Structure formats: C-alpha cells, structure tokens
CSV table of C-alpha atoms and ligand atoms in Angstrom, one decimal:
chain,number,residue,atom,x,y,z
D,1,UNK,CA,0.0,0.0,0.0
D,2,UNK,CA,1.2,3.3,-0.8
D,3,UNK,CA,1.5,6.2,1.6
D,4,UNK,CA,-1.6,8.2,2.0
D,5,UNK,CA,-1.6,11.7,1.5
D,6,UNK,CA,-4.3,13.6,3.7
D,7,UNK,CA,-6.0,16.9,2.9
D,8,UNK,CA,-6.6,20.1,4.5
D,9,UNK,CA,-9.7,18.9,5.3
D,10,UNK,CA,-8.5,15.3,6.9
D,11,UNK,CA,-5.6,17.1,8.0
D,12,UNK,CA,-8.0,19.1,10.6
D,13,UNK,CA,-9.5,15.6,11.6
D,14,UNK,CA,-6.2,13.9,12.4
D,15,UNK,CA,-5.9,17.2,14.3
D,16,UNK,CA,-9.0,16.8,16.6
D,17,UNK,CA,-8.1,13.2,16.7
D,18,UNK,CA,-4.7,14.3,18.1
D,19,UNK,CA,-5.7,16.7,20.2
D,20,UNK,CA,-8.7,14.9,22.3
D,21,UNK,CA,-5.9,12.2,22.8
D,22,UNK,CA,-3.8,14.4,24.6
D,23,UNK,CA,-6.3,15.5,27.1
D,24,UNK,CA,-6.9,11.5,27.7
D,25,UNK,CA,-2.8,11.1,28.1
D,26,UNK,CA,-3.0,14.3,30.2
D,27,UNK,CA,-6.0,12.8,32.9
D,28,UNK,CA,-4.4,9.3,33.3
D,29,UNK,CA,-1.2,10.8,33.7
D,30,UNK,CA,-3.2,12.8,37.0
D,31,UNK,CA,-4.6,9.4,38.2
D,32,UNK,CA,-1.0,7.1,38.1
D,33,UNK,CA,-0.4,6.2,41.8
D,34,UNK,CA,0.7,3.4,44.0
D,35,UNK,CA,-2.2,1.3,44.5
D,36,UNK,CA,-4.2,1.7,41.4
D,37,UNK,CA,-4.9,-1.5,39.7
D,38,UNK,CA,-4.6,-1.4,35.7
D,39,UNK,CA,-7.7,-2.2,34.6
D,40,UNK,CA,-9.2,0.8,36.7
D,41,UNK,CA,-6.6,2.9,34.2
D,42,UNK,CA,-8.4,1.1,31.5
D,43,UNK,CA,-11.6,2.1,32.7
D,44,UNK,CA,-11.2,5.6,33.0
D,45,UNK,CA,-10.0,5.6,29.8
D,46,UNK,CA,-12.7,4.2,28.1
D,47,UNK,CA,-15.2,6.7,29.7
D,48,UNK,CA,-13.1,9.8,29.0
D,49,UNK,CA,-12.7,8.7,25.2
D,50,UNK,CA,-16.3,7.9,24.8
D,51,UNK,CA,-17.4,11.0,26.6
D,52,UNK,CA,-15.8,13.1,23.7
D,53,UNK,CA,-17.7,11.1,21.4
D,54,UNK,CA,-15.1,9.1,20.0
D,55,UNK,CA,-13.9,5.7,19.6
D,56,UNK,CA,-11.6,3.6,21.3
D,57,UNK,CA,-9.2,2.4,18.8
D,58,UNK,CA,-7.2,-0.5,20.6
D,59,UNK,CA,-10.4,-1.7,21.8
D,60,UNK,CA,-11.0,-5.3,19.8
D,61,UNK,CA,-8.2,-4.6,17.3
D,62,UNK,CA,-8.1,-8.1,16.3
D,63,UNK,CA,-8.6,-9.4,19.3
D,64,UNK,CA,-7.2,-6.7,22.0
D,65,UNK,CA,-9.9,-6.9,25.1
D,66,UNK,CA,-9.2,-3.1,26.4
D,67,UNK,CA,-8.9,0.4,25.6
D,68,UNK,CA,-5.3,1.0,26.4
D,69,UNK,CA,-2.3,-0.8,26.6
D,70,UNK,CA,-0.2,-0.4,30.2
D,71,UNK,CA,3.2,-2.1,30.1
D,72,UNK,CA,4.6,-2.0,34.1
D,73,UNK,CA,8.4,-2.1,34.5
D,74,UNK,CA,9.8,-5.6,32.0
D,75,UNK,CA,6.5,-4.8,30.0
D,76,UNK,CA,7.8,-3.3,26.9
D,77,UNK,CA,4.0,-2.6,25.1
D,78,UNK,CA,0.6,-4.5,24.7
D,79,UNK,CA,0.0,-4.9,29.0
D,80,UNK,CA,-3.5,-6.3,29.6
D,81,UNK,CA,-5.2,-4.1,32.1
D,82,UNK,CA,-5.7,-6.7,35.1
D,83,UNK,CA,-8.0,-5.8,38.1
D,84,UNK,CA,-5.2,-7.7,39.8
D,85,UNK,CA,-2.6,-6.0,38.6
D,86,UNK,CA,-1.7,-3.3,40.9
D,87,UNK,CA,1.1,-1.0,40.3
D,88,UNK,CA,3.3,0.0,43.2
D,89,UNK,CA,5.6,2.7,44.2
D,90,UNK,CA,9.1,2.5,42.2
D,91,UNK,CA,7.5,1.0,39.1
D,92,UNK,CA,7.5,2.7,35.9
D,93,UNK,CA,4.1,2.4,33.3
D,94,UNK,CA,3.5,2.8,30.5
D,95,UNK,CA,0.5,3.6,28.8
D,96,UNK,CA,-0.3,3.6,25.1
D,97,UNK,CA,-3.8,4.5,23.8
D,98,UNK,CA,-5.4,5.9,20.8
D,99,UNK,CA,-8.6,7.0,19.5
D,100,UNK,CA,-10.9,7.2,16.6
D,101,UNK,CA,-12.9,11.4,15.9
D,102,UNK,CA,-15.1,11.1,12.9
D,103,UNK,CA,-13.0,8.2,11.5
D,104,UNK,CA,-9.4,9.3,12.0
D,105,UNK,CA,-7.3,8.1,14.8
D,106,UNK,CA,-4.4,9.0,16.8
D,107,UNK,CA,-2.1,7.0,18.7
D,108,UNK,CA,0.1,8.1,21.6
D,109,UNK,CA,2.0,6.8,24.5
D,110,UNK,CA,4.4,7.9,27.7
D,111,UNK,CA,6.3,6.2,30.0
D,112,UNK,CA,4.9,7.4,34.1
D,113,UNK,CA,6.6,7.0,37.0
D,114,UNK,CA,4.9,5.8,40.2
D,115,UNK,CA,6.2,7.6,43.4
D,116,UNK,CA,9.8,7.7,43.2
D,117,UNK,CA,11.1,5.6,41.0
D,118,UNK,CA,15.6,5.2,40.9
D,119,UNK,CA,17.8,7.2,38.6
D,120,UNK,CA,18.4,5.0,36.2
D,121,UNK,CA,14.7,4.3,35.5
D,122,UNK,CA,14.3,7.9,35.0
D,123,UNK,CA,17.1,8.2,32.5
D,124,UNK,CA,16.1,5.5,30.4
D,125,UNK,CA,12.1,7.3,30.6
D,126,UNK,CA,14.4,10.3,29.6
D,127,UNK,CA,16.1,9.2,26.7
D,128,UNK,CA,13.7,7.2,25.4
D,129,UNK,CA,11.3,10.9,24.9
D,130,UNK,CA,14.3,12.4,23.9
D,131,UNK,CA,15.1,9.8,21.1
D,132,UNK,CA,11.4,10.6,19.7
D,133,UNK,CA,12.3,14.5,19.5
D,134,UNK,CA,15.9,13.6,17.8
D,135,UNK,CA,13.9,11.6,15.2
D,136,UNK,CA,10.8,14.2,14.4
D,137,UNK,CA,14.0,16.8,13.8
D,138,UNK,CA,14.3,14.7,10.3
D,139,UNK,CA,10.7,14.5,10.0
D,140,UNK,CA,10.9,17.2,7.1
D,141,UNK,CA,9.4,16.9,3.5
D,142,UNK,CA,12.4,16.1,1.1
D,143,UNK,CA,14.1,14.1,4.2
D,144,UNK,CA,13.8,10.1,3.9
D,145,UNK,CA,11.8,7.9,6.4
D,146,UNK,CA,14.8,6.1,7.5
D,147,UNK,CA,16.3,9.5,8.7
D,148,UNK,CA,14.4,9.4,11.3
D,149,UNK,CA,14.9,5.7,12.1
D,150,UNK,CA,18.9,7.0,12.3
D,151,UNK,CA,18.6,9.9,14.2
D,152,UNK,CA,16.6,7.8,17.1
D,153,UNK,CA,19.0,4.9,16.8
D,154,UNK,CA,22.4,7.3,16.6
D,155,UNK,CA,20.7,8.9,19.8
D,156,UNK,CA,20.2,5.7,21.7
D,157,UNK,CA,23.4,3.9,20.7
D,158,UNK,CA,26.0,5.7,23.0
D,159,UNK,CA,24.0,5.0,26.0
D,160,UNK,CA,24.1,1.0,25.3
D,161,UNK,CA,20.6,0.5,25.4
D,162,UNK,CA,18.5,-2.0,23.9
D,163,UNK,CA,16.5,-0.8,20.8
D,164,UNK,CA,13.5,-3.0,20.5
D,165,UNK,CA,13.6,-4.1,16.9
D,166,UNK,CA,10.4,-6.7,16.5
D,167,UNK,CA,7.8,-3.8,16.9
D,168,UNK,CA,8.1,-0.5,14.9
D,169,UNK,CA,6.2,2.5,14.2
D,170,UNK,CA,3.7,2.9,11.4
D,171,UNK,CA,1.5,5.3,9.4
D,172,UNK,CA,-2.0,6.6,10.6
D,173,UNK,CA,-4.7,7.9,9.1
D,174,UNK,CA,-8.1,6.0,8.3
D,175,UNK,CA,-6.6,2.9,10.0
D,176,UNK,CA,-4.6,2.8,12.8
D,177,UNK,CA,-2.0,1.3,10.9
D,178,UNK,CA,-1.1,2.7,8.1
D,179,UNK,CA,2.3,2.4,5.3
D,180,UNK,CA,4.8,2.9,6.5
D,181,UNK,CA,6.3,0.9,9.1
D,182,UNK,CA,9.1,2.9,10.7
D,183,UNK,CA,11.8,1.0,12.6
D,184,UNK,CA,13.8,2.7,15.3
D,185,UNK,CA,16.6,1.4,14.7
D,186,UNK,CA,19.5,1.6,11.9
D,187,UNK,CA,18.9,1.8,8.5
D,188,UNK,CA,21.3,1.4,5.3
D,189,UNK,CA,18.8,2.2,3.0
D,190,UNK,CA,16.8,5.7,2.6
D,191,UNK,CA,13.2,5.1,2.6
D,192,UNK,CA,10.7,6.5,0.9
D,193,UNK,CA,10.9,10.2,0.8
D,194,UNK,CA,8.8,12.6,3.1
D,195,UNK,CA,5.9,14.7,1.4
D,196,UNK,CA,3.7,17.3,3.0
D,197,UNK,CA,0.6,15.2,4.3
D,198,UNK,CA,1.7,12.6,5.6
D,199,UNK,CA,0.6,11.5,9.5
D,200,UNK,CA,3.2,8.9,11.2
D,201,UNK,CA,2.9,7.7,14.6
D,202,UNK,CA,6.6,7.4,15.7
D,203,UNK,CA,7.1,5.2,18.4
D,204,UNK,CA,10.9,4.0,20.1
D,205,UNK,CA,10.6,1.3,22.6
D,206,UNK,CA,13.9,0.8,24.2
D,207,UNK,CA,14.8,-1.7,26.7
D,208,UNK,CA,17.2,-1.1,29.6
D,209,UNK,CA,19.1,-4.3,28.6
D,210,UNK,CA,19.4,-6.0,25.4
D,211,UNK,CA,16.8,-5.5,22.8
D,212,UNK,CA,15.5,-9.2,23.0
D,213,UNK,CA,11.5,-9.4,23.8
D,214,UNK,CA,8.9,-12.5,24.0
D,215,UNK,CA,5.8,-12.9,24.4
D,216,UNK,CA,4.2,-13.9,27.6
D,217,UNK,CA,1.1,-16.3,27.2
D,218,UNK,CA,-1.8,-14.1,27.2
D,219,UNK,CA,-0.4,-13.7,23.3
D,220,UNK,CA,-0.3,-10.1,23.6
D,221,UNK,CA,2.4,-8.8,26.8
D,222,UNK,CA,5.6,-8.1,25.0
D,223,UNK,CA,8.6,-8.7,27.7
D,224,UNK,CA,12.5,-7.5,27.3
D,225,UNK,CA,13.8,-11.0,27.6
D,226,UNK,CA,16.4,-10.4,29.9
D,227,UNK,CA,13.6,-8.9,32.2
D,228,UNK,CA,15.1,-5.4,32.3
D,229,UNK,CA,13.1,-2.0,32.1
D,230,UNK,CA,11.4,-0.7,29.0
D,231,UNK,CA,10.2,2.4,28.2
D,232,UNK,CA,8.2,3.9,25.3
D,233,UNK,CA,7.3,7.2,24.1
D,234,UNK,CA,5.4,7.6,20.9
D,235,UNK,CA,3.0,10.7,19.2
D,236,UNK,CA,1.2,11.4,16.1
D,237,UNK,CA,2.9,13.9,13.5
D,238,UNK,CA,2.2,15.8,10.8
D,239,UNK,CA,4.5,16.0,7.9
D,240,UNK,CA,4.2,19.6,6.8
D,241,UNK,CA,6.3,21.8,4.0
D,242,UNK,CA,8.0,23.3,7.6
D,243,UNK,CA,8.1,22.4,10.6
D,244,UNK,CA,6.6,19.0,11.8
D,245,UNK,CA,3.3,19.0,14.1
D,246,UNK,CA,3.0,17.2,16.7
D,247,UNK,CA,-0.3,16.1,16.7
D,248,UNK,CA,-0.7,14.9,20.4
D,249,UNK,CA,1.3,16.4,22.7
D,250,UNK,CA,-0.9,18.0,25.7
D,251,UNK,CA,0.9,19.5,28.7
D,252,UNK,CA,2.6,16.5,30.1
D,253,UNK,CA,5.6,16.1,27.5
L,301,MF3,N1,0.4,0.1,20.5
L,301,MF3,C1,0.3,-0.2,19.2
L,301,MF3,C2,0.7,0.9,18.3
L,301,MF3,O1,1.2,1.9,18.9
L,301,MF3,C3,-1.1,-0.6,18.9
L,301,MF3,C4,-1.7,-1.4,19.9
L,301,MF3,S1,-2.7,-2.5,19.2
L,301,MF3,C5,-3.5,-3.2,20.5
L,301,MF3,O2,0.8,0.8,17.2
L,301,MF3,F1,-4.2,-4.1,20.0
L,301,MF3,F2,-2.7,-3.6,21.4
L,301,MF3,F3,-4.2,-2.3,21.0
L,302,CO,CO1,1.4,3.1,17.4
C-alpha cells in the first residue's frame, strides 16, 4: 500500500483526533499512583474517550480486550489491564492509547513513574522521549523515512541501550495502521521520501538491557527478555512543508 496523503480537510481531523488524545494522556497521567490497579486505568480511559464522542481504537483490534495498553516495569508494550494487577511505588508504566474522531485516529504513548522511582529508571524514561524528539528533527518533506529511524538509533546507541527491533512505528490515518512501518533502529537504505501530508505515529521502545523481547502467554504482553526495564514514548505527526506538528502532545511532555 502506498502512503496516504491527507487533505486540509482530513488534516484538521487527524488534528482533533490528536488533540482529544492528549487530554486523555494528560488525565491518566493525573490518576498514576501506587495502588491503582490497571484495569481501573483502563476504565477511566474508556469513559473519558467515549465521553468526547469518540472511539476507542485498541479496543477489539483483532482481538485486543481493552482500551489502552499499560506495560509496568519488564513490560515493553501490549500490558492487559488486570483488576489484579496493581502497580506500586518505584515502578514505571507505560500507557499507550489511541482513538478514533469522525473516523481518523491518533495514537500516543508515555512512559509514568509511580512515586519515586531510581535514577536509572528515570534516564532511560528520559532518553527514550528524547530519542522521539531527535527523530521528528528529520521528519521534514524532502528528508527520507529512514532519517528518522537514524537519528533515534544514533541517539540511543551511545547509552548501550536496547532498541526493540520486533515492533516499529507505522502510518496513521483512516486505520490505525497505516504504510509505513518505521523502525527505530538503523537503516542502510533511505526510505521512501517525506511529502507534505503525511501523518506517522513514531514510536521508540527501548529496553534497559538488550533488545530481545517475548511474548508472555496471554499472546499479547511483550517482555524484554532479559527482564530489564522498558520504556516507550510515541505521538502522532504531521509532515508539513515546515516544521513538523505534533499532533498529540498535551501538557505533560
Ligand atoms: N500500541 C500499538 C501501536 O502503537 C497498537 C496497539 S494494538 C492493540 O501501534 F491491539 F494492542 F491495541
Ligand atoms: Co502506534
């Protein structure tokens, strides 16, 4: 499939879309405390998307039973919210949701800290955003897709952290998964090049440890394999003939 193009007018959708997503982000980031138990973050979710009048977007996406996806510490993405699962002081979460306004979704995540959490989970939160914000720099029409896939990768390497490599980010639009996948890692080839219109959901995961994950056997929790931290960080953006637009960023960055 080639890579859709929006309009002005779908532009201003994917806007909206963007926007109402970050006020979600912005309430659960309000509610993370020791004690809560995940599903309750589910919950809350589902009844603050809804009460825009949009759609949940993760909710039965062939097969996914929930409206967000909350990865606790080894998690890496696709966490089950569990009314047993409670998350406790010192453990980071993160929580990646989406939505669908008048057919056009968004898709956003961040990485929380519970309480005080140690200074090495904070720097790997850290770098993980920043790896994000080194790749959108190249997010430029005329610049190549695997630009930005370098610039997160060159960012990450010096700090010897794990790059997860078996989930990438992807186009957005109409469906929540859209051409193209973008990898976070190192590319030798260009890409496709970057035109005006085009709405990517860029996504690093990065691991603590190596870059290994598996599966646990609820067929969705992706694990680091070595069991170490993982954090992820991902928005929607807007190609433009400038500067790129971050779609959903609300006040917590
Ligand atoms: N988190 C994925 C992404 O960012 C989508 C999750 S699919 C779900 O692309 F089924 F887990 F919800
Ligand atoms: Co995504």
């Amino acid at each position: 499939m080639a890579i859709t193009i929006k309009s002005s007018r779908e532009i201003e959708l994917m806007r909206e879309a963007g926007r109402l997503l970050s006020l979600v982000h912005d309430e659960l980031a309000k509610l993370i405390r020791p004690g809560l138990s995940t599903k309750e973050i589910d919950r809350v979710c589902e009844e603050i998307i809804r009460s825009y009048g949009c759609t949940p977007n993760f909710l039965h996406y062939q097969g996914y039973p929930a409206s967000v996806c909350v990865s606790v510490n080894e998690e890496v993405v696709h966490g089950i919210p569990k009314e047993s699962r409670i998350i406790q002081e010192g453990d980071i979460v993160s929580l990646d949701m989406g939505l669908i306004y008048q057919g056009y979704h968004s898709d956003a995540a961040r990485t929380h800290a519970v309480g005080k959490i140690s200074d090495e989970a904070q720097k790997l939160i850290d770098v993980t955003r920043q790896s994000f914000y080194e790749g959108i720099k190249m997010a430029r029409a005329g610049m190549h897709l695997h630009d930005i896939s370098n610039a997160i990768a060159g960012y990450v390497a010096p700090y010897g952290y794990g790059i997860v490599k078996a989930l990438v980010g992807h186009g957005i639009g109409t469906r929540l998964h859209e051409d193209p996948q973008i990898p976070n890692f190192a590319q030798h080839k260009r890409g496709p090049k970057l035109r005006p219109g085009m709405t990517l959901a860029i996504e690093p995961m990065i691991n603590m440890g190596t870059d290994e994950v598996e599966w646990l056997n609820d067929d969705w929790t992706v694990v680091s394999a070595d069991h170490s931290l993982s954090a992820h960080y991902e928005n929607t953006i807007l190609i433009t003939e400038g500067e790129p637009e971050i779609l959903t960023l609300g006040t917590i960055p």
